[in-house]
XYZ file of C-alpha atoms in Angstrom:
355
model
C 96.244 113.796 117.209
C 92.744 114.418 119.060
C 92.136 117.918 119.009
C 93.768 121.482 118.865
C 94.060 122.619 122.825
C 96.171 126.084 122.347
C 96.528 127.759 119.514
C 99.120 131.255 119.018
C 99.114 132.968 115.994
C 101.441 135.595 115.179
C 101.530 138.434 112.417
C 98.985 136.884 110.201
C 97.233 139.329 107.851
C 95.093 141.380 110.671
C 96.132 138.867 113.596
C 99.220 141.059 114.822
C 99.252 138.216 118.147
C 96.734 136.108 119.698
C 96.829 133.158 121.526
C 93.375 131.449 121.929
C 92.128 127.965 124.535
C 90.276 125.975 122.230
C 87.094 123.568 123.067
C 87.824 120.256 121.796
C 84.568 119.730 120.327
C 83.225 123.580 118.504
C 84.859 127.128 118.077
C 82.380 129.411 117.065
C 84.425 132.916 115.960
C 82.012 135.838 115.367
C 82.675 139.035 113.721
C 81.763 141.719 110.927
C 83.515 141.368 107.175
C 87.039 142.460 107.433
C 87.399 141.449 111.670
C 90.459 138.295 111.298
C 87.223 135.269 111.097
C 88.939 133.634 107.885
C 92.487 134.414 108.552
C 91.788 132.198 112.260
C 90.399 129.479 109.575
C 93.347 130.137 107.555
C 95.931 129.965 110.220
C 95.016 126.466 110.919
C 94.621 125.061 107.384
C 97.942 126.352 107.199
C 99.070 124.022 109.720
C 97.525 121.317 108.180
C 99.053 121.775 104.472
C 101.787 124.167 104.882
C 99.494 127.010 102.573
C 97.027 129.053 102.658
C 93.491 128.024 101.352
C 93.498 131.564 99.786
C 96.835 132.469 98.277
C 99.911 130.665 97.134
C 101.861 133.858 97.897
C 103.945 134.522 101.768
C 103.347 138.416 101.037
C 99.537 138.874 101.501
C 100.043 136.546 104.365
C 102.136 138.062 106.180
C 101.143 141.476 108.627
C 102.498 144.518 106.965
C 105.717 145.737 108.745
C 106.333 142.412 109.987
C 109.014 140.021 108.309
C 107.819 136.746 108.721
C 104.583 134.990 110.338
C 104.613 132.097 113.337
C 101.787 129.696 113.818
C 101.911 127.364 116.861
C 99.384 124.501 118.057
C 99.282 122.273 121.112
C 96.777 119.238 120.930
C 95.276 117.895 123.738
C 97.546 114.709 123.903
C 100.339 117.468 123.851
C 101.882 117.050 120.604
C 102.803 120.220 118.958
C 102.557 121.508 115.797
C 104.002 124.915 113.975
C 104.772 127.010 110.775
C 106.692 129.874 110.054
C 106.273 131.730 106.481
C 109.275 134.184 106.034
C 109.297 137.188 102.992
C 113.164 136.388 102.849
C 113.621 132.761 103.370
C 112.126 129.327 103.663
C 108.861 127.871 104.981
C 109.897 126.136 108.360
C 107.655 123.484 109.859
C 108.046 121.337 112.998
C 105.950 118.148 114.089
C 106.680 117.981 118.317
C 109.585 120.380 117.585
C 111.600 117.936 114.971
C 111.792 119.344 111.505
C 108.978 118.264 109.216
C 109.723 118.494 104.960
C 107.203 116.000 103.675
C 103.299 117.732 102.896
C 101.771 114.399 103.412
C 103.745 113.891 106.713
C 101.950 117.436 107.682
C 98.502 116.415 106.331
C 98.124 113.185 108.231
C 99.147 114.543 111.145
C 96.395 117.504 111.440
C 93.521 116.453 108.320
C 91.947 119.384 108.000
C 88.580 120.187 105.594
C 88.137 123.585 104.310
C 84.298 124.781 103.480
C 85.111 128.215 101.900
C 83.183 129.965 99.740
C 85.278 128.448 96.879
C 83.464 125.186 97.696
C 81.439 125.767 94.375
C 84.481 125.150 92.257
C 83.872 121.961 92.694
C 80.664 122.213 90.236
C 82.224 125.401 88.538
C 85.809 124.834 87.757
C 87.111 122.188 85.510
C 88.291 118.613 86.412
C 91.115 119.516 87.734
C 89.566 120.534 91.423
C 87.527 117.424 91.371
C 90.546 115.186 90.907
C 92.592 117.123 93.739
C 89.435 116.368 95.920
C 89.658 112.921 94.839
C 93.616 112.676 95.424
C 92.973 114.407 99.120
C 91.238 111.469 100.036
C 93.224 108.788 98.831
C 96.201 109.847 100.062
C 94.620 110.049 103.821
C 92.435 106.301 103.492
C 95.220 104.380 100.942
C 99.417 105.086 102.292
C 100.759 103.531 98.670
C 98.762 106.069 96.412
C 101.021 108.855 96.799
C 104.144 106.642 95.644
C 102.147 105.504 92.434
C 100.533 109.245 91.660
C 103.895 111.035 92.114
C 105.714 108.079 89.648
C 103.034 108.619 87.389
C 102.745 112.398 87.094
C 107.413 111.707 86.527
C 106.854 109.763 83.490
C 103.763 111.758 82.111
C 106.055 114.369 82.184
C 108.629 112.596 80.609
C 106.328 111.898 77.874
C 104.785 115.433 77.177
C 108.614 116.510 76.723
C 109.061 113.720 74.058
C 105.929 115.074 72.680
C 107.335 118.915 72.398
C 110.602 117.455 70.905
C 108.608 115.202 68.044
C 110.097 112.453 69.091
C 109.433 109.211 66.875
C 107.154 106.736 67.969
C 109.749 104.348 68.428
C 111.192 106.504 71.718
C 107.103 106.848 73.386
C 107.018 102.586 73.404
C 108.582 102.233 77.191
C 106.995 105.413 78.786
C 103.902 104.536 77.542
C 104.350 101.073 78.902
C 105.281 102.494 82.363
C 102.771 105.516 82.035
C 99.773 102.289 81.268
C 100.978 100.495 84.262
C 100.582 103.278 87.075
C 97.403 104.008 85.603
C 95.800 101.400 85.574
C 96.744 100.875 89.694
C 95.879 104.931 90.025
C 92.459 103.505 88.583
C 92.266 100.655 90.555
C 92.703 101.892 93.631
C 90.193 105.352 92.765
C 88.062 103.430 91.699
C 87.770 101.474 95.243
C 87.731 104.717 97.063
C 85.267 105.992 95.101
C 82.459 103.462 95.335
C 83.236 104.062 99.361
C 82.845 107.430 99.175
C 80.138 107.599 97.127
C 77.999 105.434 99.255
C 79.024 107.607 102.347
C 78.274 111.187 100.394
C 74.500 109.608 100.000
C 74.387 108.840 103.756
C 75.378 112.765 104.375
C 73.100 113.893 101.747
C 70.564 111.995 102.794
C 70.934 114.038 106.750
C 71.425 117.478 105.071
C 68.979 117.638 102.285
C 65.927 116.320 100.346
C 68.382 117.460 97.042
C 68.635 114.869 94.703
C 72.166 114.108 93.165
C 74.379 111.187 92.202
C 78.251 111.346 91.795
C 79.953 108.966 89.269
C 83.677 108.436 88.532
C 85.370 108.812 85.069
C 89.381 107.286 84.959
C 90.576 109.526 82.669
C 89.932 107.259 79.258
C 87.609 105.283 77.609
C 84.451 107.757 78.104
C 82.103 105.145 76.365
C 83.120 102.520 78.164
C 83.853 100.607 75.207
C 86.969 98.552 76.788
C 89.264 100.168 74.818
C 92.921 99.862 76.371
C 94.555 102.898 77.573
C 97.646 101.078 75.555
C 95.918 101.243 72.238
C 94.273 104.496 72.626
C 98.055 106.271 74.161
C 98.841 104.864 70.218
C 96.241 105.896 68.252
C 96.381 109.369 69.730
C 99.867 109.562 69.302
C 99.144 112.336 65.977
C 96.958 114.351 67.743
C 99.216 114.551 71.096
C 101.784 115.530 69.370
C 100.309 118.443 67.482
C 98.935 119.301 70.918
C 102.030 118.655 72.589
C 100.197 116.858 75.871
C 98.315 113.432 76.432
C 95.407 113.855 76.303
C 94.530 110.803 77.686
C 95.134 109.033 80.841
C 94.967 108.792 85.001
C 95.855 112.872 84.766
C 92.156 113.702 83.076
C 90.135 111.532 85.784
C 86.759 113.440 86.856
C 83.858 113.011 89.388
C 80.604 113.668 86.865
C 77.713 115.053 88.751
C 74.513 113.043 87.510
C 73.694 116.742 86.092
C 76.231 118.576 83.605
C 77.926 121.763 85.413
C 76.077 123.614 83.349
C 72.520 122.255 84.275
C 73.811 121.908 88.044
C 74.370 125.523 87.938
C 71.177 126.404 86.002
C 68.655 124.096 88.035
C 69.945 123.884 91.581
C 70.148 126.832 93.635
C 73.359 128.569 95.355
C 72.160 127.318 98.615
C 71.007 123.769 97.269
C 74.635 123.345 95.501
C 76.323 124.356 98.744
C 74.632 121.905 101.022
C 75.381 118.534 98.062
C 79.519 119.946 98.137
C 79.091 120.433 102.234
C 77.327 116.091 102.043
C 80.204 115.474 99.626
C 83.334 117.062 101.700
C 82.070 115.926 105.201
C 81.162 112.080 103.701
C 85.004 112.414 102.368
C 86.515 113.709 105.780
C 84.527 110.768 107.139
C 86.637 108.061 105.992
C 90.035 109.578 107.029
C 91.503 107.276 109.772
C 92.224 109.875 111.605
C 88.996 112.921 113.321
C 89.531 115.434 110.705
C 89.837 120.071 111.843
C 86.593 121.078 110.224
C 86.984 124.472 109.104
C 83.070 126.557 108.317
C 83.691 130.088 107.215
C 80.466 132.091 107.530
C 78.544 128.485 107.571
C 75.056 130.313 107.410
C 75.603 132.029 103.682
C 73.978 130.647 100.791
C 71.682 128.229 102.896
C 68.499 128.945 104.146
C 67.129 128.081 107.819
C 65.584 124.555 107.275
C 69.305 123.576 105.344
C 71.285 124.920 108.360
C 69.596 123.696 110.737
C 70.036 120.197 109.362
C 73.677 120.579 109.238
C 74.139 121.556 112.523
C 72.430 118.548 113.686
C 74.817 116.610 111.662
C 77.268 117.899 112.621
C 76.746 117.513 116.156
C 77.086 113.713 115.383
C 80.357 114.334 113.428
C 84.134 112.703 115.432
C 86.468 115.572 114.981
C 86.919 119.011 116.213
C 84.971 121.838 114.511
C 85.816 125.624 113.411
C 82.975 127.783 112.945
C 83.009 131.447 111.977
C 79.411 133.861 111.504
C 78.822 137.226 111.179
C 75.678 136.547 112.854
C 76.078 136.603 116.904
C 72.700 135.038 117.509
C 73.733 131.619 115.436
C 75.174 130.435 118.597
C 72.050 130.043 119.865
C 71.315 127.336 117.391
C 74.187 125.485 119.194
C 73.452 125.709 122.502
C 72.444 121.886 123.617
C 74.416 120.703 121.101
C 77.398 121.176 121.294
C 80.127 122.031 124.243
C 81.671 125.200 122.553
C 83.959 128.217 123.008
C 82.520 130.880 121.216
C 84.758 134.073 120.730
C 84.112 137.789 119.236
C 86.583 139.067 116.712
C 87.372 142.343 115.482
C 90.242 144.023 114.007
C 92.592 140.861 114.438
C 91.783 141.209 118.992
C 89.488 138.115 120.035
C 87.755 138.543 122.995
C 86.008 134.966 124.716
C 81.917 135.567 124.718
C-alpha cells in the first residue's frame, strides 16, 4: 500500500454519500464543529482497524434511516480496500475484494495513527492505554508478537478462573509455568522495541519542542528491580490473588512511566506542552512501521500555540506516509502552502466541496 487515491463513504453519521480524489501526500478538510471533519478521519481509521476511534457501537455510526454503512478505498497501486457495518448483521471487510477476518491482516495492510483529542489518555488514563500503544507497535515492527500476546492473555485467563474457583496451589504449578514462559518473551521482545522507540520519540521531540521528557518501560513485575523471578513472585502472591481473584502480576500490568508521575505531568506541563510530547511519541512510533503509516490530525491547531504548530508542520513535511488533516480554521492552509502538495476541501453538513 502507498497511499489512499479514492475514497467513497456512504451513510456515515452526517456523510449521507461522498466520494472524494485524494492527494497522496496532505488532505486538509476544513469546517465548523458539527460539519462531517472527524467522521472523514473516522471513516478511514475504520478501514484501518475495522472500528471506530470513537465508539465501539454500529448504531451511532451509522446515518439515521439508513440500515447499514459502506466504506470503500482505492490506493494508488490500485489495491482496494472496504467495510461495511450493518445494525442487523455482521461487520464485512474485503482486502482487493477477497474476504478479510483477521484485525491484524487489516492493520498491516492500511497502518493508520489517530491524533484525537483523546491523545491525553495516554498521560491521563491508567496503564492500560499505554500498553495498547505499546502492543500497536509491536505487532506492526515484530510478526511473532501477536502469536505469543494472544497465548499469553489464553492462559492468564485460564489462571484468573482457577483463581475465582480457589483452586489449590497444586492445580496453578503448569499455568504458571506456561504463563512465566510467554512473559518473559512478551518482555523480551518489548523490551527491544522499546529502547528503539524510545530513542526515535527523542529524535521527534527534539523537532517539535524544547519540552523536556523521558519515557521508561516497566514489564509488568519486579518494580524495584530487585531480580526477583516472575516464578517466585506468581508464588508468593498466590494469597493475595486469590482473595483478589486476578494476578496481579505479570506481562498484562506492563507500563510506559513518564520521567514525571501523571499527576505532576498534568500539574506542571501545559495542555498544549502535553499534546506536542504524545504527538513526538505517536509519530516516532508510526515511524518504525515497515510500512508509510495514514496519519490522521483532527483539529491539529487546538491545544498548541503558534511556535508548537508551526514546528510540527515542518516535521511533518519530512514525514513518508500520507497525511489527514482537519481545522476549523480556513486560513491554516496557508501555513502549508510550499510545503506540502495538498488537496484541501470545505466541509459542511456531511457535502465536501474541493477549495
Amino acid at each position: 500500500m502507498s497511499s489512499l487515491s479514492d475514497l467513497v463513504i456512504n451513510h456515515l453519521r452526517n456523510i449521507s454519500s461522498a466520494k472524494l480524489s485524494l492527494n497522496p501526500q496532505c488532505n486538509f478538510f476544513h469546517g465548523d464543529n458539527g460539519s462531517g471533519k472527524t467522521s472523514l478521519l473516522e471513516a478511514i481509521y475504520l478501514l484501518g482497524t475495522g472500528h471506530s476511534f470513537r465508539t465501539r457501537e454500529i448504531s451511532p455510526l451509522v446515518t439515521h434511516g439508513a440500515e447499514s454503512l459502506t466504506i470503500f478505498a482505492r490506493t494508488s497501486t490500485d489495491e482496494t480496500i472496504s467495510i461495511q457495518k450493518s445494525l442487523s448483521g455482521p461487520t464485512q471487510v474485503k482486502l482487493n475484494r477477497q474476504s478479510c477476518f483477521s484485525s491484524s491482516e487489516l492493520a498491516r495492510f492500511l497502518p493508520c495513527q489517530i491524533f484525537y483529542q483523546d491523545i491525553f489518555q495516554i498521560i491521563d488514563a491508567g496503564p492500560l492505554v499505554r500498553r495498547t500503544l505499546l502492543d500497536w507497535g509491536l505487532f506492526h515492527v515484530e510478526p511473532s508478537y501477536l502469536a505469543v500476546w494472544k497465548d499469553y492473555r489464553t492462559v492468564l485467563k485460564q489462571r484468573n478462573a482457577l483463581l475465582r474457583q480457589k483452586a489449590s496451589a497444586s492445580h496453578f504449578v503448569p499455568w504458571d509455568m506456561k504463563l512465566v514462559e510467554l512473559a518473559v518473551e512478551m518482555d523480551r521482545m518489548r523490551a527491544l522495541y522499546f529502547e528503539q522507540w524510545a530513542l526515535h520519540f527523542h529524535v521527534f521531540l527534539e523537532k517539535l519542542t524544547n519540552v523536556p521528557c523521558s519515557i521508561s518501560y516497566f514489564k509488568g513485575w519486579d518494580r524495584k528491580g530487585s531480580g526477583k523471578s516472575l516464578s517466585n513472585t506468581l508464588a508468593e502472591q498466590l494469597p493475595q490473588d486469590m482473595q483478589r481473584q486476578y494476578t496481579g502480576v505479570g506481562a498484562h500490568q506492563a507500563d510506559l512511566i513518564f520521567d514525571l508521575s501523571s499527576k505532576k505531568a498534568k500539574l506542571l506541563l501545559s495542555r498544549g506542552q502535553q499534546k506536542i510530547v504524545l504527538i513526538a511519541l505517536k509519530l516516532a512510533q508510526a515511524s518504525m512501521v515497515k510500512r508509510p503509516c495514514i496519519y490522521l490530525f483532527d483539529d491539529i491547531a487546538a491545544e498548541l500555540d503558534s511556535i508548537h504548530l508551526s514546528r510540527l508542520i515542518e516535521c511533518l513535511s519530512d514525514i513518508e506516509g500520507q497525511l489527514f488533516i482537519t481545522s476549523m480554521d480556513n486560513g491554516l492552509m496557508s501555513k502549508f502552502q510550499g510545503r506540502f502538495s495538498f488537496e484541501s476541501f470545505n466541509i459542511s453538513d456531511g457535502l465536501f466541496v474541493r477549495t
